[in-house]
Coordinates of C-alpha atoms in Angstrom, one line a residue:
Chain A
X1 CA 0.6 -114.6 29.4
X2 CA 1.4 -116.8 32.4
X3 CA 0.2 -116.5 36.0
X4 CA 1.3 -118.7 38.9
X5 CA -0.1 -119.2 42.4
X6 CA 1.3 -116.5 44.7
X7 CA 2.0 -113.9 41.9
X8 CA 1.1 -110.4 43.2
X9 CA -0.9 -107.8 41.4
X10 CA -1.0 -104.1 42.2
X11 CA -2.4 -100.9 40.8
X12 CA -2.2 -97.4 42.4
X13 CA -4.4 -94.5 41.3
X14 CA -5.2 -91.1 42.8
X15 CA -8.7 -89.9 41.7
X16 CA -8.7 -86.2 40.7
X17 CA -11.5 -83.8 41.9
X18 CA -13.5 -84.2 38.6
X19 CA -13.3 -88.0 38.2
X20 CA -16.9 -88.5 39.4
X21 CA -18.2 -85.9 37.0
X22 CA -16.5 -87.6 34.0
X23 CA -17.6 -91.0 35.3
X24 CA -21.2 -89.8 35.8
X25 CA -21.3 -88.8 32.1
X26 CA -19.6 -91.9 30.9
X27 CA -21.7 -94.3 32.9
X28 CA -25.0 -92.5 33.1
X29 CA -25.0 -92.7 37.0
X30 CA -25.8 -89.1 38.0
X31 CA -26.6 -89.8 41.6
X32 CA -25.9 -86.3 43.2
X33 CA -23.9 -87.9 46.1
X34 CA -21.1 -88.3 43.5
X35 CA -21.3 -84.9 41.8
X36 CA -22.9 -82.3 44.2
X37 CA -20.9 -81.3 47.3
X38 CA -23.8 -79.6 49.0
X39 CA -26.2 -82.4 48.4
X40 CA -23.7 -85.0 49.7
X41 CA -23.2 -83.1 52.9
X42 CA -27.0 -82.6 53.3
X43 CA -27.4 -86.4 53.4
X44 CA -24.7 -86.8 56.0
X45 CA -21.7 -87.7 53.8
X46 CA -18.3 -85.9 54.3
X47 CA -18.6 -84.6 50.7
X48 CA -18.9 -86.1 47.2
X49 CA -17.9 -89.8 47.1
X50 CA -16.6 -92.0 44.3
X51 CA -18.9 -94.3 42.4
X52 CA -18.4 -97.8 43.7
X53 CA -18.4 -99.1 40.1
X54 CA -15.6 -96.7 39.2
X55 CA -13.5 -98.2 42.0
X56 CA -14.5 -101.7 40.8
X57 CA -13.3 -100.6 37.3
X58 CA -9.9 -99.9 38.9
X59 CA -9.9 -103.4 40.4
X60 CA -10.8 -104.8 36.9
X61 CA -8.0 -102.7 35.3
X62 CA -5.4 -104.1 37.8
X63 CA -6.4 -107.6 36.5
X64 CA -6.5 -106.8 32.8
X65 CA -3.2 -105.0 33.0
X66 CA -1.7 -108.1 34.8
X67 CA -3.2 -110.4 32.1
X68 CA -1.9 -108.2 29.3
X69 CA -5.3 -107.2 28.0
X70 CA -9.1 -107.6 28.4
X71 CA -9.4 -111.0 26.7
X72 CA -8.6 -113.1 29.7
X73 CA -10.9 -111.6 32.4
X74 CA -13.8 -113.9 32.7
X75 CA -15.3 -113.1 36.0
X76 CA -15.0 -110.4 38.8
X77 CA -17.0 -110.4 42.0
X78 CA -16.6 -107.6 44.6
X79 CA -18.1 -106.4 47.9
X80 CA -18.3 -102.6 48.3
X81 CA -17.4 -101.2 51.7
X82 CA -16.0 -97.8 52.7
X83 CA -16.7 -94.6 50.8
X84 CA -14.1 -93.5 48.3
X85 CA -12.9 -89.9 48.2
X86 CA -11.2 -87.8 45.6
X87 CA -7.5 -86.7 46.1
X88 CA -6.3 -89.7 48.1
X89 CA -4.4 -92.6 46.6
X90 CA -6.3 -95.9 46.1
X91 CA -4.2 -99.1 46.1
X92 CA -5.5 -102.3 44.6
X93 CA -3.6 -105.4 45.7
X94 CA -4.2 -109.0 44.8
X95 CA -2.6 -112.4 44.8
X96 CA -3.1 -115.4 42.5
X97 CA -4.7 -118.0 44.7
X98 CA -4.5 -120.9 42.3
X99 CA -4.1 -121.9 38.7
X100 CA -5.9 -124.9 37.2
X101 CA -7.9 -125.9 34.1
X102 CA -6.7 -122.8 32.3
X103 CA -8.1 -120.5 34.9
X104 CA -6.2 -118.3 37.4
X105 CA -8.2 -117.4 40.5
X106 CA -7.1 -114.0 41.9
X107 CA -8.1 -112.6 45.3
X108 CA -7.9 -108.8 45.6
X109 CA -9.1 -105.7 47.5
X110 CA -8.9 -101.9 47.1
X111 CA -7.8 -99.6 50.0
X112 CA -7.7 -95.9 50.5
X113 CA -6.1 -94.2 53.5
X114 CA -6.3 -97.5 55.5
X115 CA -10.0 -98.0 54.7
X116 CA -11.1 -100.8 52.4
X117 CA -13.3 -99.6 49.6
X118 CA -13.6 -103.1 48.1
X119 CA -13.0 -106.3 49.8
X120 CA -13.3 -110.0 49.0
X121 CA -12.8 -109.4 45.3
X122 CA -12.4 -112.7 43.4
X123 CA -11.5 -112.8 39.7
X124 CA -11.1 -115.5 37.1
X125 CA -8.5 -115.0 34.4
X126 CA -8.2 -117.4 31.5
X127 CA -4.6 -118.5 31.1
X128 CA -3.0 -120.6 28.3
Chain B
X1 CA -40.5 -103.6 58.2
X2 CA -41.9 -106.5 56.2
X3 CA -40.0 -107.3 53.0
X4 CA -42.1 -108.0 49.9
X5 CA -41.1 -111.2 48.1
X6 CA -43.8 -111.4 45.4
X7 CA -41.5 -109.9 42.9
X8 CA -38.9 -112.7 43.0
X9 CA -38.7 -114.1 39.5
X10 CA -40.1 -111.0 37.9
X11 CA -38.5 -110.1 34.6
X12 CA -38.4 -106.7 32.7
X13 CA -38.6 -105.8 29.0
X14 CA -35.3 -106.3 27.2
X15 CA -33.2 -103.1 26.7
X16 CA -31.3 -102.6 23.5
X17 CA -28.0 -100.7 23.6
X18 CA -26.0 -99.8 20.5
X19 CA -22.3 -99.6 21.4
X20 CA -20.6 -96.5 20.0
X21 CA -16.9 -95.9 19.4
X22 CA -16.8 -92.6 21.1
X23 CA -18.8 -93.9 24.1
X24 CA -16.2 -96.6 24.6
X25 CA -13.4 -94.0 24.5
X26 CA -15.3 -91.7 26.9
X27 CA -15.8 -94.6 29.3
X28 CA -12.2 -95.7 29.0
X29 CA -10.8 -92.2 29.7
X30 CA -13.2 -91.8 32.7
X31 CA -11.8 -94.9 34.4
X32 CA -8.2 -94.3 33.4
X33 CA -7.7 -97.0 30.8
X34 CA -4.8 -96.5 28.4
X35 CA -4.8 -99.8 26.5
X36 CA -4.9 -98.8 22.8
X37 CA -7.5 -101.6 22.1
X38 CA -10.0 -99.3 23.8
X39 CA -8.9 -96.1 22.2
X40 CA -7.3 -96.6 18.8
X41 CA -9.3 -98.2 15.9
X42 CA -6.2 -99.2 14.0
X43 CA -4.7 -100.9 17.1
X44 CA -7.9 -102.8 17.7
X45 CA -8.1 -103.8 14.0
X46 CA -4.5 -104.9 14.0
X47 CA -5.3 -107.1 17.0
X48 CA -8.2 -108.7 15.0
X49 CA -11.2 -106.8 16.3
X50 CA -13.7 -105.1 14.1
X51 CA -13.5 -101.8 16.0
X52 CA -12.4 -100.5 19.4
X53 CA -13.0 -102.9 22.2
X54 CA -15.1 -102.1 25.3
X55 CA -13.3 -102.5 28.6
X56 CA -15.0 -105.4 30.5
X57 CA -16.5 -103.0 33.1
X58 CA -18.2 -101.1 30.2
X59 CA -20.9 -103.7 31.1
X60 CA -22.2 -101.2 33.6
X61 CA -23.1 -98.9 30.7
X62 CA -25.1 -101.4 28.6
X63 CA -26.6 -103.4 31.4
X64 CA -27.0 -100.6 34.0
X65 CA -29.9 -99.0 32.1
X66 CA -31.6 -102.4 32.0
X67 CA -31.4 -103.0 35.8
X68 CA -32.6 -99.5 36.7
X69 CA -36.4 -100.2 36.1
X70 CA -36.1 -103.1 38.5
X71 CA -34.5 -101.0 41.2
X72 CA -37.3 -98.4 41.0
X73 CA -40.1 -101.0 40.6
X74 CA -42.7 -100.4 43.4
X75 CA -43.5 -104.1 43.4
X76 CA -39.8 -104.7 44.5
X77 CA -40.3 -101.9 47.0
X78 CA -36.7 -100.7 47.6
X79 CA -36.4 -97.7 50.0
X80 CA -33.8 -95.6 48.2
X81 CA -33.0 -93.4 51.2
X82 CA -31.5 -96.5 53.0
X83 CA -30.1 -98.4 50.0
X84 CA -26.4 -99.4 49.6
X85 CA -24.8 -101.1 46.6
X86 CA -23.3 -103.9 48.5
X87 CA -21.9 -106.1 45.9
X88 CA -21.4 -106.6 42.2
X89 CA -20.4 -109.5 40.0
X90 CA -19.9 -109.8 36.2
X91 CA -19.1 -112.9 34.2
X92 CA -17.9 -112.1 30.7
X93 CA -18.1 -114.0 27.4
X94 CA -16.8 -112.6 24.1
X95 CA -15.5 -109.0 24.1
X96 CA -17.9 -106.2 23.1
X97 CA -16.7 -103.9 20.3
X98 CA -18.0 -100.7 18.9
X99 CA -20.9 -101.4 16.5
X100 CA -22.3 -104.3 18.6
X101 CA -26.0 -104.1 19.6
X102 CA -26.4 -105.5 23.1
X103 CA -29.8 -106.7 24.4
X104 CA -30.1 -107.0 28.2
X105 CA -32.8 -108.7 30.2
X106 CA -33.2 -108.3 34.0
X107 CA -34.7 -110.7 36.6
X108 CA -35.3 -110.3 40.3
X109 CA -33.3 -113.2 41.7
X110 CA -33.9 -112.9 45.4
X111 CA -35.4 -110.7 48.1
X112 CA -34.8 -111.6 51.8
X113 CA -34.6 -110.1 55.2
X114 CA -32.1 -110.8 58.0
X115 CA -31.1 -109.0 61.1
X116 CA -33.1 -105.9 60.2
X117 CA -31.5 -105.6 56.8
X118 CA -33.2 -106.3 53.4
X119 CA -31.2 -108.0 50.7
X120 CA -32.0 -107.6 47.0
X121 CA -30.3 -109.5 44.1
X122 CA -30.9 -108.8 40.5
X123 CA -29.5 -110.6 37.4
X124 CA -28.8 -109.1 34.0
X125 CA -28.0 -111.2 31.0
X126 CA -26.6 -109.3 28.0
X127 CA -26.3 -110.8 24.5
X128 CA -24.8 -109.3 21.3
X129 CA -26.4 -109.3 17.9
X130 CA -24.7 -112.7 17.2
X131 CA -26.7 -114.2 20.1
X132 CA -23.6 -114.7 22.2
X133 CA -23.9 -114.0 25.9
X134 CA -21.3 -111.2 26.5
X135 CA -22.0 -110.6 30.2
X136 CA -24.1 -111.9 33.1
X137 CA -24.3 -109.3 35.9
X138 CA -25.4 -109.9 39.5
X139 CA -26.3 -106.7 41.4
X140 CA -26.6 -106.9 45.2
X141 CA -28.4 -104.1 47.1
X142 CA -28.9 -103.8 50.9
X143 CA -31.5 -101.7 52.5
X144 CA -30.8 -100.8 56.1
X145 CA -33.9 -101.3 58.2
X146 CA -35.6 -99.5 61.1
X147 CA -36.0 -96.2 59.2
X148 CA -32.5 -95.1 60.1
X149 CA -31.3 -92.8 57.4

């Protein structure tokens, strides 16, 4: 697998209405803001919101897909921002910043309906 | 509000997590992964792994339960009503596969206050049963101050 500076990376995914329920079970994070519409509204949210770590998993998947598998992903750092919702497409975009010493450094973000859910994501992918 | 910094450096008992094949599959489906390494034992073995491989972000499953006691620790003193998960970082070593037993330790790395916000940073270090470090996690939480919720 080869990556060069300037190479783009993209992943699009539209979360279905039950994705937070499946992710709660899979991850063990049962915070009701993700799975209970009434509770989410009571605490001032527009409704149930995505788990930030699910969205981070989409960013990670964009990188492992680009790298041809999970072996190369050595580091991923993200900042969480806006609240992700079900039913609207999320677009992960990234660019290889530089390649050196066997490591490609990739900058990326995740956006939904013009609002950034994840920003300043930085990844390191081992390249041969 | 005055932030409490006494807990900086505090560590918590190690948490052992036994990685199961079906748990990896459940996690992979939940995040939309389709790579056969995560789902198909034969494909994983053909690629040289002992069993299905955990996606890198599966780290939240084995290390998340180790960081939770620190988040809820009264000595740390996080006000949950105003807490936001602000940032997350993972650094990975060898891949985790089904059958691995992962031991995770947690440390309070920093607590600080700036501009009416409280900043909490926790570190988890996860090792497999071959004593290889498979993942180091940095968990950053912000608590908005001033009692606004």
